Short mmCIF file of C-alpha atoms in Angstrom, two decimals:
data_model
loop_
_atom_site.label_atom_id
_atom_site.label_comp_id
_atom_site.label_asym_id
_atom_site.label_seq_id
_atom_site.Cartn_x
_atom_site.Cartn_y
_atom_site.Cartn_z
CA ALA W 1 -0.24 0.23 0.00
CA GLN W 2 0.83 3.67 -0.23
CA SER W 3 -0.14 6.80 0.42
CA VAL W 4 0.84 10.99 -0.44
CA THR W 5 0.02 13.98 1.74
CA GLN W 6 0.84 16.96 0.45
CA LEU W 7 0.53 19.17 4.19
CA ASP W 8 -0.95 22.24 2.73
CA SER W 9 -3.44 22.41 0.77
CA HIS W 10 -2.79 26.80 -0.19
CA VAL W 11 0.89 28.22 -0.48
CA SER W 12 1.06 32.29 -0.85
CA VAL W 13 4.29 33.80 -1.46
CA SER W 14 5.32 36.85 -3.25
CA GLU W 15 7.20 36.54 -5.94
CA GLY W 16 11.03 36.72 -5.73
CA THR W 17 10.75 34.91 -2.51
CA PRO W 18 11.92 30.91 -1.91
CA VAL W 19 8.73 28.10 -2.23
CA LEU W 20 8.38 25.29 -0.13
CA LEU W 21 6.02 22.85 -0.82
CA ARG W 22 6.29 19.44 1.46
CA CYS W 23 4.93 16.41 0.44
CA ASN W 24 5.05 13.16 2.75
CA TYR W 25 4.36 9.55 1.92
CA SER W 26 4.57 6.04 2.72
CA SER W 27 4.86 2.83 0.60
CA SER W 28 5.96 -0.90 0.75
CA TYR W 29 7.98 -0.69 -1.38
CA SER W 30 11.17 1.07 -2.63
CA PRO W 31 9.75 4.03 -3.58
CA SER W 32 9.95 6.23 -6.95
CA LEU W 33 8.67 10.08 -6.13
CA PHE W 34 7.38 12.39 -8.82
CA TRP W 35 6.87 16.45 -8.89
CA TYR W 36 4.19 17.46 -11.33
CA VAL W 37 2.61 20.76 -11.68
CA GLN W 38 -0.43 21.67 -13.63
CA HIS W 39 -2.03 24.98 -15.35
CA PRO W 40 -5.60 25.56 -15.11
CA ASN W 41 -7.44 24.00 -17.63
CA LYS W 42 -4.28 21.63 -18.58
CA GLY W 43 -2.35 18.64 -18.40
CA LEU W 44 0.29 18.06 -15.52
CA GLN W 45 3.23 18.34 -16.56
CA LEU W 46 6.89 16.40 -15.46
CA LEU W 47 8.81 18.26 -12.79
CA LEU W 48 11.06 16.02 -11.48
CA LYS W 49 11.59 12.20 -10.95
CA TYR W 50 13.35 10.24 -7.83
CA THR W 51 13.76 6.65 -8.79
CA SER W 52 16.94 5.68 -6.36
CA ALA W 53 19.59 7.60 -7.31
CA ALA W 54 21.28 10.82 -5.94
CA THR W 55 18.70 11.99 -2.96
CA LEU W 56 18.78 16.10 -4.34
CA VAL W 57 16.81 16.02 -7.59
CA LYS W 58 16.92 18.73 -9.96
CA GLY W 59 14.02 19.26 -12.16
CA ILE W 60 12.27 22.24 -15.10
CA ASN W 61 12.46 26.12 -14.07
CA GLY W 62 14.85 25.86 -10.52
CA PHE W 63 12.95 23.38 -8.86
CA GLU W 64 14.69 21.00 -6.88
CA ALA W 65 13.50 18.27 -4.32
CA GLU W 66 15.27 16.09 -1.45
CA PHE W 67 14.11 12.76 -1.29
CA LYS W 68 14.72 11.65 2.99
CA LYS W 69 13.98 8.81 3.52
CA SER W 70 14.21 8.57 7.41
CA GLU W 71 11.70 11.33 6.90
CA THR W 72 9.83 10.09 4.54
CA SER W 73 9.33 13.02 2.72
CA PHE W 74 10.53 15.04 -0.84
CA HIS W 75 9.22 18.46 -0.59
CA LEU W 76 9.71 20.35 -3.37
CA THR W 77 11.73 23.61 -3.73
CA LYS W 78 12.50 26.60 -5.49
CA PRO W 79 15.11 29.83 -4.29
CA SER W 80 12.99 32.09 -6.48
CA ALA W 81 9.60 32.32 -6.81
CA HIS W 82 8.22 33.55 -10.43
CA MET W 83 4.80 35.12 -10.93
CA SER W 84 4.42 31.61 -14.23
CA ASP W 85 4.93 28.97 -11.20
CA ALA W 86 1.61 30.15 -10.33
CA ALA W 87 -0.03 26.51 -10.24
CA GLU W 88 -2.03 23.08 -8.12
CA TYR W 89 1.06 20.95 -8.05
CA PHE W 90 1.30 17.78 -7.35
CA CYS W 91 3.14 14.77 -5.17
CA VAL W 92 3.58 11.81 -6.84
CA VAL W 93 4.11 8.35 -5.24
CA SER W 94 4.57 4.54 -7.32
CA PRO W 95 6.56 1.71 -6.38
CA ASN W 96 10.40 1.76 -7.59
CA ASN W 97 10.35 0.58 -11.18
CA ALA W 98 6.33 0.38 -11.81
CA GLY W 99 5.14 2.85 -13.31
CA ASN W 100 1.40 1.29 -13.42
CA MET W 101 0.29 1.70 -10.56
CA LEU W 102 1.21 6.18 -9.09
CA THR W 103 -0.56 7.62 -6.24
CA PHE W 104 -1.19 11.04 -5.77
CA GLY W 105 -1.18 13.26 -3.05
CA GLY W 106 -3.94 16.01 -2.85
CA GLY W 107 -2.65 18.90 -4.92
CA THR W 108 -0.84 22.12 -2.89
CA ARG W 109 -2.48 25.66 -4.97
CA LEU W 110 0.91 27.76 -4.58
CA MET W 111 -0.20 31.19 -5.37
CA VAL W 112 2.45 33.90 -6.37
CA LYS W 113 1.99 36.99 -5.06
CA PRO W 114 3.59 40.49 -7.37
CA GLY L 1 9.78 14.22 -26.84
CA ALA L 2 7.06 12.49 -25.15
CA VAL L 3 4.14 14.38 -25.92
CA VAL L 4 0.22 13.09 -25.71
CA SER L 5 -2.39 14.97 -27.07
CA GLN L 6 -5.71 14.48 -26.38
CA HIS L 7 -9.28 15.22 -28.68
CA PRO L 8 -11.31 17.13 -28.20
CA SER L 9 -9.93 19.82 -25.33
CA ARG L 10 -13.62 20.52 -24.75
CA VAL L 11 -17.05 19.06 -25.43
CA ILE L 12 -20.48 19.89 -23.84
CA CYS L 13 -23.52 17.21 -25.07
CA LYS L 14 -26.84 16.50 -23.97
CA SER L 15 -27.29 13.89 -21.47
CA GLY L 16 -28.29 10.63 -22.69
CA THR L 17 -25.76 10.98 -25.81
CA SER L 18 -22.33 9.47 -25.68
CA VAL L 19 -18.89 11.10 -26.39
CA LYS L 20 -15.73 10.00 -27.18
CA ILE L 21 -12.42 11.25 -26.13
CA GLU L 22 -9.45 10.60 -27.98
CA CYS L 23 -6.04 10.01 -26.59
CA ARG L 24 -2.98 9.99 -28.40
CA SER L 25 0.71 9.39 -28.03
CA LEU L 26 2.35 11.83 -30.64
CA ASP L 27 6.80 10.92 -31.01
CA PHE L 28 6.51 7.32 -28.91
CA GLN L 29 4.81 3.88 -28.46
CA ALA L 30 3.19 3.29 -26.32
CA THR L 31 1.90 -0.42 -24.74
CA THR L 32 0.06 1.26 -22.22
CA MET L 33 -2.00 4.10 -21.39
CA PHE L 34 -3.98 5.33 -18.70
CA TRP L 35 -6.99 7.90 -18.16
CA TYR L 36 -7.72 9.79 -14.53
CA ARG L 37 -10.01 11.77 -13.25
CA GLN L 38 -10.46 15.41 -12.35
CA PHE L 39 -13.38 16.83 -10.06
CA PRO L 40 -13.04 20.40 -9.86
CA LYS L 41 -10.12 21.58 -6.85
CA GLN L 42 -9.01 18.10 -6.87
CA SER L 43 -6.55 15.24 -7.25
CA LEU L 44 -6.68 12.69 -9.96
CA MET L 45 -8.48 9.18 -10.08
CA LEU L 46 -7.59 6.53 -11.89
CA MET L 47 -9.93 5.28 -14.02
CA ALA L 48 -8.43 2.79 -15.77
CA THR L 49 -5.14 1.17 -17.28
CA SER L 50 -5.15 0.22 -21.16
CA ASN L 51 -2.63 -1.69 -22.58
CA GLU L 52 -2.76 -2.44 -26.61
CA GLY L 53 -4.25 -4.97 -27.89
CA SER L 54 -5.45 -6.25 -24.18
CA LYS L 55 -9.21 -4.95 -22.36
CA ALA L 56 -8.63 -1.95 -20.37
CA THR L 57 -8.36 -3.01 -16.14
CA TYR L 58 -10.38 -0.88 -14.68
CA GLU L 59 -10.56 0.60 -11.25
CA GLN L 60 -12.67 0.05 -8.42
CA GLY L 61 -16.15 1.52 -8.63
CA VAL L 62 -15.37 2.99 -12.05
CA GLU L 63 -18.38 1.29 -14.39
CA LYS L 64 -16.63 -0.76 -17.99
CA ASP L 65 -20.06 -0.38 -19.33
CA LYS L 66 -20.30 3.29 -19.43
CA PHE L 67 -16.48 4.20 -19.97
CA LEU L 68 -15.12 1.80 -22.42
CA ILE L 69 -12.05 2.10 -23.20
CA ASN L 70 -9.93 0.67 -26.91
CA HIS L 71 -6.34 1.05 -27.24
CA ALA L 72 -6.12 -1.11 -30.82
CA SER L 73 -2.55 1.13 -31.59
CA LEU L 74 0.17 1.38 -30.08
CA THR L 75 0.07 6.03 -30.07
CA LEU L 76 -3.46 6.03 -30.03
CA SER L 77 -6.40 5.59 -27.19
CA THR L 78 -9.97 5.83 -26.84
CA LEU L 79 -12.83 6.46 -23.94
CA THR L 80 -15.73 6.66 -24.99
CA VAL L 81 -18.77 8.13 -22.26
CA THR L 82 -21.54 6.24 -22.93
CA SER L 83 -25.62 8.21 -21.73
CA ALA L 84 -23.69 10.74 -20.00
CA HIS L 85 -24.81 11.71 -17.63
CA PRO L 86 -24.34 15.60 -15.73
CA GLU L 87 -23.00 14.24 -12.83
CA ASP L 88 -19.97 12.27 -15.99
CA SER L 89 -18.91 16.21 -16.18
CA SER L 90 -15.51 16.67 -14.95
CA PHE L 91 -12.00 16.51 -17.09
CA TYR L 92 -10.66 13.58 -18.01
CA ILE L 93 -6.82 13.13 -18.51
CA CYS L 94 -5.21 10.27 -20.09
CA SER L 95 -1.29 9.04 -19.74
CA ALA L 96 1.52 7.58 -21.84
CA LYS L 97 4.24 5.18 -21.11
CA LEU L 98 7.07 4.52 -23.24
CA ALA L 99 7.39 0.58 -24.39
CA GLY L 100 10.50 -0.55 -22.33
CA ALA L 101 10.53 2.96 -19.20
CA GLN L 102 9.58 1.65 -16.05
CA GLU L 103 8.62 4.43 -14.45
CA THR L 104 6.96 7.77 -15.74
CA GLN L 105 3.69 8.53 -17.32
CA TYR L 106 3.50 11.23 -19.97
CA PHE L 107 0.17 13.45 -18.99
CA GLY L 108 -1.37 14.68 -21.81
CA PRO L 109 -3.60 17.88 -21.48
CA GLY L 110 -6.71 16.88 -20.64
CA THR L 111 -10.14 16.81 -21.40
CA ARG L 112 -13.07 18.90 -20.02
CA LEU L 113 -16.62 17.18 -20.39
CA LEU L 114 -19.74 18.76 -19.39
CA VAL L 115 -22.62 16.95 -19.56
CA LEU L 116 -26.58 19.71 -19.85
#
């Protein structure tokens, strides 16, 4: 069994300030973890993924996430928010090397103030 | 690379009619495609997994006779919502896996269905 909890349903930051979107997971298997972004009325775009290699994963658009097994966390960060980062973000877990079994978190809506 | 398209992007239909949504992998072969449903302000829920040339596997609670899935080729899967009702109004998103790859699903842009 696996599950994902995104600890904040909404996060609001000012443009130019750091972004932190929190994600905790549970999995009976060695997991693969993903962050996807969804802009309004659009599909999901893969930001980054962790698949048991380096624990600090760098993604697109300046985002990165760190896999911490001891804390069962995979928080998403970005040093400086841009207005275009405003979107819905989903943390996703699957058993390693089994891309059929994605489990989605509830999503975090990121708002960026000018 | 790894682009997935969906058609139509938006559709409005009358209650009782059927609607077909197409999902295409444009630049790769997808042995497996997935169909998700997303209600407003909610996360994605997997409806079914579609393997090319075989019957789809539906998640618990999803009516296979209402949501017909066909995966006739390595680049095309279709979802037909039969006898649509207003409660079927939702955002339907497909995804596809590269043949031979294990982890990553690539998502289409979604189809907004409104049943009047």
